[in-house]
Each structure stands twice: as structure tokens, then as C-alpha cells.
PDB file of C-alpha atoms and ligand atoms in Angstrom:
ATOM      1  CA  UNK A   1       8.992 -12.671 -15.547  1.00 88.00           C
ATOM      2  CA  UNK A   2       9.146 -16.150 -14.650  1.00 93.00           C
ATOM      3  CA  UNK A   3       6.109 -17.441 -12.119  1.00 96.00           C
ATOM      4  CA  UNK A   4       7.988 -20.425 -10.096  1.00 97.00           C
ATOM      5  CA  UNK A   5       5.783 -23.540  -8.775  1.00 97.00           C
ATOM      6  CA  UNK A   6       6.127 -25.127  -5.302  1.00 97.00           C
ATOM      7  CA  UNK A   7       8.727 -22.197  -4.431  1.00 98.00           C
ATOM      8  CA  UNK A   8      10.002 -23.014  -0.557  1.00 98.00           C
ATOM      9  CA  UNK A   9       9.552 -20.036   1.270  1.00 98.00           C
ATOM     10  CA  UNK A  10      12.764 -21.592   3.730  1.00 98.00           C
ATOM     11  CA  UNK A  11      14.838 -19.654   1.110  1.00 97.00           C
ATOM     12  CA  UNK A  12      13.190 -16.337   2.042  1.00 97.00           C
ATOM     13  CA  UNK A  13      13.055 -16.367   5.369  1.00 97.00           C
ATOM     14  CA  UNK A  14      16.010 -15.379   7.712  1.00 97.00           C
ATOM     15  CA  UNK A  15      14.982 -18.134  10.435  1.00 96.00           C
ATOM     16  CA  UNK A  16      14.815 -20.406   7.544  1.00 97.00           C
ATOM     17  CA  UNK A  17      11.732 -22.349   7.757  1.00 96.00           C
ATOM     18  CA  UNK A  18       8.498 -22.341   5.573  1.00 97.00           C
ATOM     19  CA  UNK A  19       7.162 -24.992   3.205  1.00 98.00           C
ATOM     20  CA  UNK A  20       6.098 -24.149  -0.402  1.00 98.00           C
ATOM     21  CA  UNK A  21       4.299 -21.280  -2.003  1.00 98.00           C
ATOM     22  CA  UNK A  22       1.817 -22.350  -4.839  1.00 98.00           C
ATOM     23  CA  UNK A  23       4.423 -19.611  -6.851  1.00 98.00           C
ATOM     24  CA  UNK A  24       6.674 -17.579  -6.857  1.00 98.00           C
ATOM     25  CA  UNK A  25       7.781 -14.624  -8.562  1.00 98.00           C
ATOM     26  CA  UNK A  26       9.879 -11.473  -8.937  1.00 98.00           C
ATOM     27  CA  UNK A  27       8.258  -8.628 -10.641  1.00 98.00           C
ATOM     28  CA  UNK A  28      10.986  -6.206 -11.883  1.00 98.00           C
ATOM     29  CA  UNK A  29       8.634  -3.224 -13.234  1.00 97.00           C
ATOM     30  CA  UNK A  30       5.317  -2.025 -12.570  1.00 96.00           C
ATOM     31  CA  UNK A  31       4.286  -3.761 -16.095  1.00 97.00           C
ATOM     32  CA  UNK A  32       5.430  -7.360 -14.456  1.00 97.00           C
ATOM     33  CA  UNK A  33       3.623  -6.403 -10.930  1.00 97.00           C
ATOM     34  CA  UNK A  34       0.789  -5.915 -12.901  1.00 97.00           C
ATOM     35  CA  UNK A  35       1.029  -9.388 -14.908  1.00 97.00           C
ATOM     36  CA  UNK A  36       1.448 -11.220 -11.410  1.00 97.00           C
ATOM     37  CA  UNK A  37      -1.112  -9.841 -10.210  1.00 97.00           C
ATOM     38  CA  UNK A  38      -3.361 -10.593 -12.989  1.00 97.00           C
ATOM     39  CA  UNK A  39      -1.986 -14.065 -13.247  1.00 97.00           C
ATOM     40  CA  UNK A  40      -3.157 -14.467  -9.563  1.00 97.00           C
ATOM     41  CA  UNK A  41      -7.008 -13.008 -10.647  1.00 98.00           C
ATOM     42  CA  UNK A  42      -7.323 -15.421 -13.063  1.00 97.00           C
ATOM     43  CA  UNK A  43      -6.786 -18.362 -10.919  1.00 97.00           C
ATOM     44  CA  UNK A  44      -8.467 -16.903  -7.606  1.00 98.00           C
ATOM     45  CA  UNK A  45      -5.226 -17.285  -5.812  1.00 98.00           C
ATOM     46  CA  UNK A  46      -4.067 -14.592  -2.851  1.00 98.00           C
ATOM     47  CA  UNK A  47      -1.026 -12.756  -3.305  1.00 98.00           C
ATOM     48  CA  UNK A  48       1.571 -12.250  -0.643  1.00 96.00           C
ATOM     49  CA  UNK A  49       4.758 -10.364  -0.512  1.00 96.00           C
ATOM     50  CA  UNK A  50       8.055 -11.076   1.157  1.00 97.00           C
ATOM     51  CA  UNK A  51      10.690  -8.360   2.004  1.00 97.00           C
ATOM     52  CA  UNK A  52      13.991  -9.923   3.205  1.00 96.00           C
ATOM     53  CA  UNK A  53      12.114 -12.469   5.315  1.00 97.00           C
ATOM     54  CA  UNK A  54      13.462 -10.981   8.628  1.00 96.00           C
ATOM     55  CA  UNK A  55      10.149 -10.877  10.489  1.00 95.00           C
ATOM     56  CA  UNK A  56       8.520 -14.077   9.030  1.00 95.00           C
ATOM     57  CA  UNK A  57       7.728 -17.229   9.900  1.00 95.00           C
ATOM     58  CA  UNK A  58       5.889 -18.985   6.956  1.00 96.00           C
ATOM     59  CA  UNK A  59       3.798 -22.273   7.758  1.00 96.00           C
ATOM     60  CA  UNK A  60       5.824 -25.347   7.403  1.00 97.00           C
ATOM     61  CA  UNK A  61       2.898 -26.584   5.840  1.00 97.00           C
ATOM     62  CA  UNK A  62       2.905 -24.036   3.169  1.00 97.00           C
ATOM     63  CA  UNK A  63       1.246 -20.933   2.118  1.00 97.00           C
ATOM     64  CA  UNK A  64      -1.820 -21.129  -1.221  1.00 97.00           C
ATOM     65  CA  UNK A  65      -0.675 -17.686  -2.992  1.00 98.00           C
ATOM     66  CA  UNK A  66       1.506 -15.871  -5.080  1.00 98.00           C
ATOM     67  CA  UNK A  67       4.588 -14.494  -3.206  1.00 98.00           C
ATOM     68  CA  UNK A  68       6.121 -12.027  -4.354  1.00 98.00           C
ATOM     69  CA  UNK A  69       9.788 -10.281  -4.086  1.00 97.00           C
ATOM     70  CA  UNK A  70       9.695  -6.494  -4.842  1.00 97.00           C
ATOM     71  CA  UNK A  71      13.072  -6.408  -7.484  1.00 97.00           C
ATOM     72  CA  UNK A  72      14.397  -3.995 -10.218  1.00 97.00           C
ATOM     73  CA  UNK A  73      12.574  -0.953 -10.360  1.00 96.00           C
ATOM     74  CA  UNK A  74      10.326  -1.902  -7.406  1.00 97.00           C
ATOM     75  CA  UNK A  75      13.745  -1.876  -5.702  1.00 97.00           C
ATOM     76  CA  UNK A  76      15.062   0.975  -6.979  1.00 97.00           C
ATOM     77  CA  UNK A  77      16.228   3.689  -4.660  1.00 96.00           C
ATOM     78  CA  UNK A  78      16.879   7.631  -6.396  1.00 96.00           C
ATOM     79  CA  UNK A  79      18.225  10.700  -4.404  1.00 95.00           C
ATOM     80  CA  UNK A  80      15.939  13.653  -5.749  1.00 94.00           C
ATOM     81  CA  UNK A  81      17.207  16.358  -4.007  1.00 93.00           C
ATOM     82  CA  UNK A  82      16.938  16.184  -0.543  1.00 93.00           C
ATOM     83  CA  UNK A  83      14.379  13.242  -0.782  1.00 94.00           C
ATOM     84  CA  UNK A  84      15.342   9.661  -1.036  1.00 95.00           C
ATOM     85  CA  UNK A  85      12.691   7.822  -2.799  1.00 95.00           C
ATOM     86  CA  UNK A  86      12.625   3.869  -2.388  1.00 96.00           C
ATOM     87  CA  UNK A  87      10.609   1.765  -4.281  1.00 96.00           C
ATOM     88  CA  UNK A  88       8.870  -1.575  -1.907  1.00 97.00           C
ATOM     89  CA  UNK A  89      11.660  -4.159  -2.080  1.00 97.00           C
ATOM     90  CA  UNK A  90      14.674  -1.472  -1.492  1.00 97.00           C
ATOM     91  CA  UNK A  91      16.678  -3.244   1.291  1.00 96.00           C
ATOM     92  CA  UNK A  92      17.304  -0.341   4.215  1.00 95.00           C
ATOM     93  CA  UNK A  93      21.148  -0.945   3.995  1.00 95.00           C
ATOM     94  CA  UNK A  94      21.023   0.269   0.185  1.00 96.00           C
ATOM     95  CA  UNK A  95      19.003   2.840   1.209  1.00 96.00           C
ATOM     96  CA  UNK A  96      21.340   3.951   4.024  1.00 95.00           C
ATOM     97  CA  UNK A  97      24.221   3.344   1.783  1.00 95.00           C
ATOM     98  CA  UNK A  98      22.654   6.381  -1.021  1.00 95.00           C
ATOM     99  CA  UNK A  99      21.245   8.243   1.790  1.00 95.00           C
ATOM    100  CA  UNK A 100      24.736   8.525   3.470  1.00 94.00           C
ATOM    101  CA  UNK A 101      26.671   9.261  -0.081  1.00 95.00           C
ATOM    102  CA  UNK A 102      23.972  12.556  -0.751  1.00 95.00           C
ATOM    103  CA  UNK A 103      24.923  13.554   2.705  1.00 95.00           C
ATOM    104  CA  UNK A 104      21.116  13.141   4.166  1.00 95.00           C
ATOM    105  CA  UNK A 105      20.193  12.392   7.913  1.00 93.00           C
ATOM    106  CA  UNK A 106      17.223  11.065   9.326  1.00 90.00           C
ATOM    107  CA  UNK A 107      17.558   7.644   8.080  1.00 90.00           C
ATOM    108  CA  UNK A 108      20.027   6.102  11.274  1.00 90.00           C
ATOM    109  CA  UNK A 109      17.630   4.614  13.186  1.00 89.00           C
ATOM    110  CA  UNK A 110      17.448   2.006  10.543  1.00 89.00           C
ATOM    111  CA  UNK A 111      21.205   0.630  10.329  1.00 87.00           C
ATOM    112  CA  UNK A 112      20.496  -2.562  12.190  1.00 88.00           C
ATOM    113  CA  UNK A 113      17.336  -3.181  10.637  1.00 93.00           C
ATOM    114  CA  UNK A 114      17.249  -6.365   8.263  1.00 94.00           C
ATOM    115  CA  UNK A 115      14.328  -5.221   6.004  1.00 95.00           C
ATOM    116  CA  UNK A 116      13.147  -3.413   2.984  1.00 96.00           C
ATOM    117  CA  UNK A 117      10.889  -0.196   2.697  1.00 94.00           C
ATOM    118  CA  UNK A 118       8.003  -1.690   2.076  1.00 89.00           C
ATOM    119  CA  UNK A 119       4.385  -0.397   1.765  1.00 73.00           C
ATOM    120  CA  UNK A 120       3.000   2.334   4.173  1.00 59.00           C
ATOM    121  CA  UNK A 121      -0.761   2.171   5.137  1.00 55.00           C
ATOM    122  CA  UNK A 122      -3.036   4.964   6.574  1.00 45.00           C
TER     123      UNK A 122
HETATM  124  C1  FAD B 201      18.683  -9.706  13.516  1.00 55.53           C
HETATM  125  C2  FAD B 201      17.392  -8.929  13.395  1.00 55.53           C
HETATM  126  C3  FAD B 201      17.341  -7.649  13.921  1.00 55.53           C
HETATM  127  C4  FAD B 201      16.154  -6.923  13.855  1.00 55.53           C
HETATM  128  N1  FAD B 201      16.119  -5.678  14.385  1.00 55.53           N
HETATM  129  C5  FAD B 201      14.987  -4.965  14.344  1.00 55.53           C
HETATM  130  C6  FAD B 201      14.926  -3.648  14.915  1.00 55.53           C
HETATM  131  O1  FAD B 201      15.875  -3.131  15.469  1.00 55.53           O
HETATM  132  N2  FAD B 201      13.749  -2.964  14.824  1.00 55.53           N
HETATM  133  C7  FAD B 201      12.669  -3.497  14.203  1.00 55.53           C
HETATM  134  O2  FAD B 201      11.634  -2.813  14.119  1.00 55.53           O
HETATM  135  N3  FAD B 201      12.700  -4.737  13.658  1.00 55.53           N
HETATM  136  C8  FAD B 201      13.828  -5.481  13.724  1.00 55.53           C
HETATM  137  N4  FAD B 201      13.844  -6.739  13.203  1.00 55.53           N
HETATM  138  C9  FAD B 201      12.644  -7.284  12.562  1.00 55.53           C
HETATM  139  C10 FAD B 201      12.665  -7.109  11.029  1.00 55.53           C
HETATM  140  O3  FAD B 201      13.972  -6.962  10.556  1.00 55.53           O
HETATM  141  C11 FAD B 201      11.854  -5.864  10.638  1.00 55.53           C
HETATM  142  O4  FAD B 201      10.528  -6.039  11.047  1.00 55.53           O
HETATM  143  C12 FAD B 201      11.931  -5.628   9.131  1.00 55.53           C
HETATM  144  O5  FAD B 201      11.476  -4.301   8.880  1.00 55.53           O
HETATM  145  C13 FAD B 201      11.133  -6.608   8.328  1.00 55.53           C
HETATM  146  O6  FAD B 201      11.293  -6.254   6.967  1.00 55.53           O
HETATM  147  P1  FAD B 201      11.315  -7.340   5.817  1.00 55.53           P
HETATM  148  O7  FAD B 201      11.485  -6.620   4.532  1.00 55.53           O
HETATM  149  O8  FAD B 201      12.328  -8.426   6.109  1.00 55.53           O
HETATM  150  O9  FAD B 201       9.846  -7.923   5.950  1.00 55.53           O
HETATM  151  P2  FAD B 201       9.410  -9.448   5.918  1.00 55.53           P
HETATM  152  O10 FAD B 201       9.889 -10.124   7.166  1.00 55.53           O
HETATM  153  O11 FAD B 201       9.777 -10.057   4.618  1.00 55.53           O
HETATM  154  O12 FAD B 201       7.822  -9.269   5.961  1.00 55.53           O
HETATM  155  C14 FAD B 201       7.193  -8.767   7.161  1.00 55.53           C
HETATM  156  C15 FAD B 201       5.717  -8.466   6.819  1.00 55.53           C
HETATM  157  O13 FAD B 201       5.659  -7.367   5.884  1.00 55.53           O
HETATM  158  C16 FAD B 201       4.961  -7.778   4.704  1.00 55.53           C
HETATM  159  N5  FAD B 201       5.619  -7.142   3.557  1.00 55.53           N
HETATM  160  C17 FAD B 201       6.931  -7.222   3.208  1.00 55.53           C
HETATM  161  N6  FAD B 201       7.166  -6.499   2.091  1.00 55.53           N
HETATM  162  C18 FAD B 201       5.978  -5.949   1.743  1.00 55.53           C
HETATM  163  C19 FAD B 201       5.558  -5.099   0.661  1.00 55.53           C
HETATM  164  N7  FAD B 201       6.413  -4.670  -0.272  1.00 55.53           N
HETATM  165  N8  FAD B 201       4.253  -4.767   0.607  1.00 55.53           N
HETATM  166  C20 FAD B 201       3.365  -5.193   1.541  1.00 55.53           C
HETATM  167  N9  FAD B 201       3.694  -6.002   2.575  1.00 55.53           N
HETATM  168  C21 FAD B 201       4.977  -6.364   2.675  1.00 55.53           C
HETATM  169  C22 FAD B 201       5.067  -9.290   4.659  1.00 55.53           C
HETATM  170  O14 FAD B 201       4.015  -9.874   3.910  1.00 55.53           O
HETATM  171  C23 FAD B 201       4.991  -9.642   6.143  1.00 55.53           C
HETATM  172  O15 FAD B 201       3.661  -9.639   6.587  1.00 55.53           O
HETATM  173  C24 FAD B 201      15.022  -7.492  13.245  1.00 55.53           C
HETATM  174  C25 FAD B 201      15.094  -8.777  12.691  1.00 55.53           C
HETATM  175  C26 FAD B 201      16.275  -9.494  12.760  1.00 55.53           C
HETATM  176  C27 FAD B 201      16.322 -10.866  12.166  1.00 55.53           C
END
């Protein structure tokens, strides 16, 4: 996994503004998540993650972290049965998309959503 310098977060955002990141990265698997992150201990530096960049507006003047973009297996979206499991960075439309072809409801009220699953907190 490749840990970009002076990424501009203009190309993740949907309004497309935002100066740089300090980096930049895509973890794939949980084994890369967990090198970002680590990267990120060792130099004190916040991490940040970006979906689809729908509901952002990133500081033109920059952001000091590690942003990250949820891909591969963190993106990953599996029909087990009745239950669609999505990993963080699975854009809704894919998820729709597999939802729809296992014939499972409950998922609609997403269609004109431009976003990704994300992480849950409570
Ligand atoms: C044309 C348009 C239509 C829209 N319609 C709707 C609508 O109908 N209903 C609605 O609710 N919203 C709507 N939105 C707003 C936006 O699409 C949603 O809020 C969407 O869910 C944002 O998802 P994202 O993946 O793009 O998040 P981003 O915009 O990339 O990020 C939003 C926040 O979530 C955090 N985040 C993202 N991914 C993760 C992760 N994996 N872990 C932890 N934190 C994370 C980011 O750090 C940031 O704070 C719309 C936006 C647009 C541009």
C-alpha cells in the first residue's frame, strides 16, 4: 500500500474543493488498515477517512492527517443469506446493485444517496 504525500483532497470531494492532506492512502485489507494506522502512530499524525466525499468540505488550507479511502476488502460487499454485509468504503449503489440481484428489500431509501456504508457508532 502506497502512503501518498501532499494528496489534494479536491479529488475526493464531490464539491471539489480542499487543499492537501499530509497523505494519503488506500488500505485494501485489514493487514494494510492496520499498517496505516501504525504508520500514522509513529509520526503522531491524526487519521481521517473519506467515503465518496459527498458530504465534505475539506479546508482549502489543508487538513495535517492521514486520509484514508476504505478499498478492496474494506469495500467488499457479500450476500449471506438474507443479510448483506458491507465492509466501510462499499459505495450504496453497489450495495443496492447486490441487494437488488439476491432479491432483498429494505435497502431503497438509499438509491439517491451518494455515499458509502461507513462506520456505525453507539
Ligand atoms: C447530490 C447529493 C444528494 C444527497 N442526498 C442525500 C440524501 O438524500 N440523504 C442524505 O442523508 N444525504 C444525502 N447527501 C449527503 C451525502 O451523500 C451523505 O451524507 C452520504 O452518506 C455521505 O457519505 P460519503 O461516503 O460520501 O461520506 P463523506 O462525505 O466522504 O464523509 C462524511 C463524513 O463521514 C466520515 N466518514 C466517511 N467514511 C467513513 C468511515 N469509513 N469511517 C468513519 N468515518 C467515515 C468522514 O470523515 C466525514 O466526517 C447527498 C449529497 C449529494 C452530493
Amino acid at each position: 500500500m502506497k502512503v501518498e504525500p501532499e494528496y489534494l483532497l479536491s479529488r475526493l470531494t464531490t464539491i471539489g474543493t480542499g487543499g492537501p492532506a499530509r497523505a494519503f492512502a488506500r488500505p485494501e485489507s485489514l493487514s494494510d488498515l492496520e499498517t496505516a494506522l501504525a504508520w500514522a502512530a509513529e509520526r503522531k499524525l491524526a487519521v481521517r477517512t473519506v467515503g465518496l466525499g459527498s458530504n465534505l468540505l475539506a479546508a482549502d488550507d489543508g487538513v495535517d492527517a492521514l486520509v484514508l479511502r476504505l478499498a478492496g476488502d474494506l469495500a467488499d460487499v457479500e450476500i449471506d443469506g438474507r443479510l448483506l454485509r458491507a465492509g466501510g468504503g462499499a459505495t450504496n449503489a453497489v450495495c443496492l446493485h447486490r441487494s437488488r440481484d439476491a432479491g432483498l428489500g429494505g435497502l431503497e431509501f438509499a438509491c439517491a444517496i451518494p455515499g458509502t456504508a461507513g462506520v456505525v457508532c453507539g
